[in-house]
Amino acid sequence: MTDATPDPYATPLVFGQRMQILRQRRGMARVVLAGLVGKSPSWLKRVENGQLQNPGLEMILRIAEALRVSDLAELTGRSSMQVDFFTGPGHPRLAAVRDAVNRFPISSDQPAPSAGHIRARLGHAWSDRHSAPNHREVVGALHPGIIGDAQLAVWQAESGAERRATQAALSEVYSLSQFFLAYQPEPALLWRVAERGIVAAQESEDPHTIGVAAWLTAQAHRDSGPSHFDAADAVTVSPLRHLEPLLPDADDDVRAITGALQFEAGYTAARRGDAGAAWRYWDQAEKTAKAPPADYFHPVTSFSHAVMGAHAVTVAVELRSGTESVRQAARAEATAIPSRPRRARHRIEQARGYQLDGQPEAALATLDQAYEAAPETIRYNGYARRIVLEETEAALPDRRRRASELAAKIGLLTA
């Protein structure tokens, strides 16, 4: 006799039982999941109890998205449906990045570069990432060398001021690492990097560095599911309390990371279904975005006046409002976003809005635009993969063909 939650994969459980176990493991109430997939709680209960037949592929995909199920086989129990949504394929440079993170130099015959030198290299790395369609390839090629140098610089720092400066640079290197590791099949490595980034940021005592590390860690918590939303809020609200009093005399970078954190709080609220809090935080972030010059663009978070339209689309999509998503998508000008990967991410959010609004043709066309902006963004994005797979089963032959062509381009059929 045990009180442990049963393993949904140890015995051949039916779909409804698997869905119930996965929902409970996520800490998600039945009424919440029902709302996310557009069904009533009573319908969901009957599916879980086996009183209704398994839903069709479209609904299975929506349930998988809502539960953040990475592999469809976990939900269906069918190995023939092994499709990873929220974990993309391992990048060819993943092993080298992993080795660089795991290696921790504490001595060297060579003097370490200065914090200023590392920051200059980081500036080039962020610029290259934003301008490249294959941004993971770019970051993966640069990362091993820069992380080793940053770790060594911290070790060789001789004064308190030098140590704080090198810790700030190292924390930003870990931030760059997280952009490479996101949605790859190395969750433990991603968390290790996030935690190291937080520790280095705290050691730096730099408000901007602390904000950046918190911004990325909040995303990691939120993407872990509803049971981690409180942790996401905690890691967002605490640095906001530290940063907001500094705003009257702050530089543009501190204002930007404050605005980025304000939006992250709204993003988590939208995931919860709290529309009032989500839009309230978005309003705060928009006001913060107006303080820097019109052409300002934060290199890590992409926070800017231009990106607020994209953020509005995300809030509407997470609140499952198709009509509002499309309205916000029409207002947001994607071409104003200078970053190719961020522009592609915005296109994916627009596609989610079109899908919610019952416009699958527009969704596929927008995903094509995302692919043109940055193929490596759509290739690793679970929402895009779900929409494409769903449309390969469309009733209309032309739509099936278009979705199948896109599935082949992003590597979904061979992942």
XYZ file of N, CA and C in Angstrom, residues 106-234:
387
model
N 40.037 26.879 -12.299
C 40.424 27.636 -11.105
C 41.891 28.058 -11.157
N 42.577 27.643 -12.210
C 43.955 28.091 -12.366
C 44.320 28.052 -13.837
N 45.272 28.861 -14.197
C 45.717 28.889 -15.587
C 47.040 29.651 -15.651
N 47.872 29.248 -16.576
C 49.120 29.976 -16.798
C 48.868 31.307 -17.486
N 47.707 31.402 -18.148
C 47.372 32.624 -18.880
C 46.576 33.576 -18.001
N 46.891 34.863 -18.063
C 46.082 35.827 -17.305
C 44.680 35.923 -17.895
N 43.707 36.056 -17.021
C 42.330 36.163 -17.491
C 42.082 37.529 -18.110
N 41.164 37.602 -19.100
C 40.813 38.915 -19.650
C 40.063 39.736 -18.613
N 40.044 41.031 -18.787
C 39.359 41.922 -17.856
C 37.849 41.815 -18.029
N 37.120 42.307 -17.034
C 35.661 42.338 -17.124
C 35.217 43.183 -18.314
N 35.937 44.274 -18.579
C 35.599 45.121 -19.726
C 35.748 44.381 -21.043
N 36.809 43.581 -21.154
C 37.024 42.807 -22.375
C 35.905 41.771 -22.561
N 35.529 41.112 -21.481
C 34.451 40.119 -21.565
C 33.143 40.793 -21.952
N 32.902 41.977 -21.377
C 31.659 42.690 -21.713
C 31.634 43.099 -23.187
N 32.777 43.482 -23.719
C 32.834 43.835 -25.144
C 32.495 42.619 -26.003
N 33.015 41.458 -25.626
C 32.698 40.232 -26.369
C 31.222 39.875 -26.231
N 30.672 40.100 -25.036
C 29.245 39.861 -24.852
C 28.408 40.781 -25.739
N 28.837 42.033 -25.842
C 28.122 42.960 -26.715
C 28.072 42.467 -28.142
N 29.196 41.962 -28.638
C 29.227 41.409 -29.998
C 28.351 40.156 -30.093
N 28.372 39.327 -29.037
C 27.580 38.102 -29.049
C 26.088 38.401 -29.108
N 25.623 39.362 -28.295
C 24.201 39.717 -28.326
C 23.825 40.296 -29.679
N 24.684 41.152 -30.233
C 24.405 41.741 -31.547
C 24.315 40.668 -32.626
N 25.262 39.731 -32.595
C 25.248 38.647 -33.587
C 24.009 37.774 -33.416
N 23.616 37.514 -32.164
C 22.429 36.691 -31.935
C 21.184 37.339 -32.527
N 21.014 38.627 -32.310
C 19.803 39.300 -32.781
C 19.749 39.411 -34.304
N 20.900 39.403 -34.948
C 20.912 39.601 -36.404
C 20.939 38.301 -37.189
N 21.102 37.166 -36.503
C 21.301 35.894 -37.203
C 20.022 35.059 -37.229
N 19.694 34.482 -38.378
C 18.561 33.547 -38.429
C 18.877 32.250 -37.689
N 20.152 31.852 -37.694
C 20.594 30.650 -36.984
C 21.251 31.042 -35.666
N 20.478 31.697 -34.795
C 21.041 32.334 -33.608
C 21.609 31.335 -32.608
N 21.059 30.124 -32.524
C 21.644 29.129 -31.614
C 23.019 28.687 -32.106
N 23.175 28.582 -33.397
C 24.476 28.235 -33.955
C 25.503 29.307 -33.602
N 25.099 30.562 -33.721
C 26.006 31.677 -33.428
C 26.415 31.664 -31.952
N 25.421 31.548 -31.057
C 25.718 31.548 -29.630
C 26.514 30.299 -29.245
N 26.137 29.155 -29.811
C 26.840 27.917 -29.494
C 28.297 27.946 -29.889
N 28.617 28.655 -30.966
C 30.010 28.753 -31.405
C 30.817 29.683 -30.502
N 30.191 30.736 -30.004
C 30.902 31.712 -29.180
C 31.013 31.290 -27.715
N 30.063 30.524 -27.259
C 29.883 30.298 -25.827
C 31.048 29.615 -25.120
N 31.566 28.488 -25.626
C 32.595 27.773 -24.838
C 33.792 28.635 -24.454
N 34.255 29.458 -25.368
C 35.414 30.291 -25.061
C 35.105 31.380 -24.054
N 33.969 32.028 -24.208
C 33.672 33.176 -23.354
C 33.328 32.751 -21.933
N 32.698 31.594 -21.772
C 32.350 31.184 -20.408
C 33.603 30.786 -19.630
N 34.538 30.128 -20.290
C 35.779 29.781 -19.605
C 36.548 31.016 -19.183
N 36.621 32.012 -20.050
C 37.331 33.247 -19.717
C 36.653 33.995 -18.568
N 35.306 34.004 -18.580
C 34.575 34.711 -17.522
C 34.765 34.023 -16.176
N 34.740 32.700 -16.156
C 34.975 31.974 -14.912
C 36.383 32.235 -14.382
N 37.340 32.257 -15.282
C 38.725 32.496 -14.888
C 38.915 33.925 -14.369
N 38.207 34.866 -14.990
C 38.314 36.262 -14.554
C 37.824 36.425 -13.121
N 36.755 35.738 -12.771
C 36.265 35.791 -11.388
C 37.308 35.213 -10.443
N 37.907 34.092 -10.809
C 38.885 33.431 -9.958
C 40.123 34.297 -9.722
N 40.530 35.043 -10.758
C 41.767 35.822 -10.654
C 41.545 37.259 -10.177
N 40.313 37.639 -9.926
C 40.047 39.006 -9.465
C 40.764 39.287 -8.149
N 41.385 40.447 -8.048
C 42.228 40.745 -6.885
C 41.589 41.708 -5.886
N 40.669 42.530 -6.350
C 40.035 43.480 -5.443
C 38.533 43.214 -5.388
N 37.889 43.803 -4.375
C 36.449 43.635 -4.254
C 35.703 44.207 -5.450
N 36.134 45.387 -5.902
C 35.467 46.009 -7.054
C 35.657 45.169 -8.314
N 36.876 44.633 -8.484
C 37.142 43.809 -9.662
C 36.337 42.513 -9.606
N 36.217 41.975 -8.431
C 35.456 40.733 -8.294
C 33.978 40.963 -8.596
N 33.426 42.074 -8.125
C 32.020 42.375 -8.409
C 31.804 42.574 -9.900
N 32.743 43.258 -10.559
C 32.622 43.501 -12.004
C 32.700 42.196 -12.796
N 33.606 41.306 -12.402
C 33.737 40.040 -13.124
C 32.544 39.120 -12.844
N 31.990 39.178 -11.636
C 30.782 38.400 -11.341
C 29.604 38.883 -12.181
N 29.507 40.189 -12.390
C 28.430 40.718 -13.240
C 28.589 40.228 -14.672
N 29.819 40.229 -15.163
C 30.067 39.737 -16.520
C 29.763 38.243 -16.620
N 30.166 37.468 -15.609
C 29.910 36.032 -15.618
C 28.410 35.750 -15.591
N 27.665 36.503 -14.794
C 26.215 36.315 -14.743
C 25.588 36.546 -16.117
N 26.076 37.555 -16.838
C 25.526 37.816 -18.173
C 25.916 36.715 -19.158
N 27.087 36.125 -18.979
C 27.463 34.978 -19.810
C 26.491 33.825 -19.571
N 26.121 33.602 -18.307
C 25.143 32.564 -18.012
C 23.780 32.907 -18.627
N 23.454 34.189 -18.692
C 22.212 34.592 -19.360
C 22.245 34.219 -20.832
N 23.370 34.460 -21.471
C 23.533 34.069 -22.872
C 23.388 32.550 -23.013
N 23.933 31.812 -22.051
C 23.831 30.358 -22.071
C 22.374 29.903 -22.073
N 21.549 30.576 -21.285
C 20.151 30.154 -21.165
C 19.396 30.314 -22.479
N 19.745 31.313 -23.262
C 19.098 31.467 -24.564
C 19.457 30.312 -25.485
N 20.662 29.808 -25.362
C 21.044 28.658 -26.175
C 20.364 27.380 -25.690
N 20.271 27.198 -24.371
C 19.790 25.945 -23.798
C 18.277 25.817 -23.749
N 17.553 26.922 -23.863
C 16.098 26.870 -23.754
C 15.499 25.899 -24.774
N 14.585 25.049 -24.294
C 13.828 24.085 -25.115
C 14.706 23.013 -25.743
N 15.907 22.836 -25.212
C 16.735 21.721 -25.641
C 16.633 20.601 -24.595
N 17.005 19.383 -24.962
C 16.802 18.241 -24.051
C 17.851 18.164 -22.944
N 18.045 19.286 -22.240
C 18.996 19.347 -21.124
C 18.419 20.214 -20.014
N 17.236 19.861 -19.465
C 16.633 20.728 -18.445
C 17.500 20.895 -17.201
N 18.198 19.849 -16.796
C 19.052 19.963 -15.602
C 20.178 20.959 -15.833
N 20.735 20.957 -17.038
C 21.798 21.899 -17.370
C 21.259 23.329 -17.387
N 20.065 23.508 -17.917
C 19.447 24.835 -17.945
C 19.266 25.367 -16.529
N 18.770 24.529 -15.623
C 18.567 24.974 -14.244
C 19.899 25.265 -13.559
N 20.919 24.470 -13.847
C 22.234 24.707 -13.250
C 22.768 26.071 -13.680
N 22.618 26.392 -14.945
C 23.071 27.677 -15.457
C 22.262 28.820 -14.838
N 20.934 28.639 -14.726
C 20.092 29.682 -14.136
C 20.496 29.960 -12.693
N 20.738 28.907 -11.938
C 21.116 29.087 -10.530
C 22.484 29.752 -10.397
N 23.428 29.351 -11.239
C 24.741 30.002 -11.205
C 24.623 31.480 -11.576
N 23.755 31.776 -12.531
C 23.568 33.168 -12.932
C 23.025 34.016 -11.805
N 22.078 33.464 -11.039
C 21.517 34.180 -9.891
C 22.599 34.439 -8.832
N 23.393 33.415 -8.531
C 24.434 33.560 -7.513
C 25.462 34.612 -7.935
N 25.908 34.543 -9.204
C 26.880 35.528 -9.687
C 26.298 36.934 -9.662
N 25.008 37.062 -9.997
C 24.358 38.376 -9.975
C 24.315 38.936 -8.561
N 23.978 38.092 -7.595
C 23.951 38.551 -6.203
C 25.342 38.998 -5.744
N 26.362 38.258 -6.148
C 27.733 38.616 -5.783
C 28.154 39.941 -6.421
N 27.596 40.231 -7.578
C 27.975 41.470 -8.289
C 27.413 42.717 -7.619
N 26.273 42.557 -6.930
C 25.573 43.672 -6.285
C 25.107 44.726 -7.290
N 25.069 44.366 -8.570
C 24.678 45.312 -9.622
C 23.184 45.182 -9.895
N 22.396 46.265 -9.784
C 20.942 46.161 -9.951
C 20.528 45.599 -11.308
N 21.178 46.048 -12.371
C 20.808 45.564 -13.705
C 21.089 44.072 -13.839
N 22.243 43.629 -13.382
C 22.605 42.217 -13.471
C 21.646 41.356 -12.660
N 21.290 41.803 -11.468
C 20.331 41.077 -10.634
C 18.988 40.961 -11.356
N 18.556 42.039 -11.984
C 17.276 42.022 -12.708
C 17.279 41.049 -13.864
N 18.371 41.012 -14.628
C 18.453 40.100 -15.774
C 18.400 38.650 -15.316
N 19.165 38.313 -14.279
C 19.171 36.935 -13.775
C 17.787 36.539 -13.265
N 17.109 37.458 -12.584
C 15.765 37.170 -12.091
C 14.781 36.992 -13.241
N 14.916 37.802 -14.268
C 14.024 37.728 -15.446
C 14.081 36.344 -16.087
N 15.277 35.822 -16.254
C 15.424 34.503 -16.879
C 14.980 33.381 -15.947
N 15.265 33.512 -14.665
C 14.868 32.467 -13.721
C 13.350 32.411 -13.576
N 12.700 33.557 -13.612
C 11.234 33.575 -13.554
C 10.640 32.809 -14.733
N 11.224 32.963 -15.912
C 10.730 32.229 -17.076
C 10.907 30.726 -16.895
N 12.046 30.326 -16.337
C 12.287 28.904 -16.118
C 11.250 28.318 -15.166
N 10.925 29.043 -14.105
C 9.893 28.576 -13.175
C 8.533 28.502 -13.868
N 8.161 29.542 -14.580
C 6.837 29.569 -15.206
C 6.672 28.449 -16.229
N 7.723 28.189 -16.984
C 7.644 27.140 -17.994
C 7.615 25.744 -17.381
N 7.868 25.646 -16.068
C 7.808 24.345 -15.401
C 6.392 23.950 -15.026
N 5.417 24.848 -15.212
C 4.025 24.488 -14.985
C 3.369 25.269 -13.860
N 2.030 25.137 -13.730
C 1.266 25.928 -12.753
C 1.744 25.800 -11.323
N 2.258 24.637 -10.940
C 2.714 24.478 -9.556
C 3.948 25.327 -9.260
N 4.566 25.894 -10.298
C 5.757 26.737 -10.125
C 5.451 28.226 -10.343
N 4.183 28.567 -10.562
C 3.840 29.972 -10.817
C 4.158 30.855 -9.615
N 3.927 30.353 -8.393
C 4.237 31.158 -7.204
C 5.733 31.461 -7.133
N 6.556 30.480 -7.497
C 8.007 30.703 -7.503
C 8.383 31.740 -8.550
N 7.722 31.686 -9.706
C 7.976 32.683 -10.751
C 7.632 34.080 -10.245
N 6.505 34.199 -9.549
C 6.121 35.500 -8.993
C 7.132 35.985 -7.959
N 7.573 35.070 -7.103
C 8.506 35.465 -6.033
C 9.808 35.994 -6.610
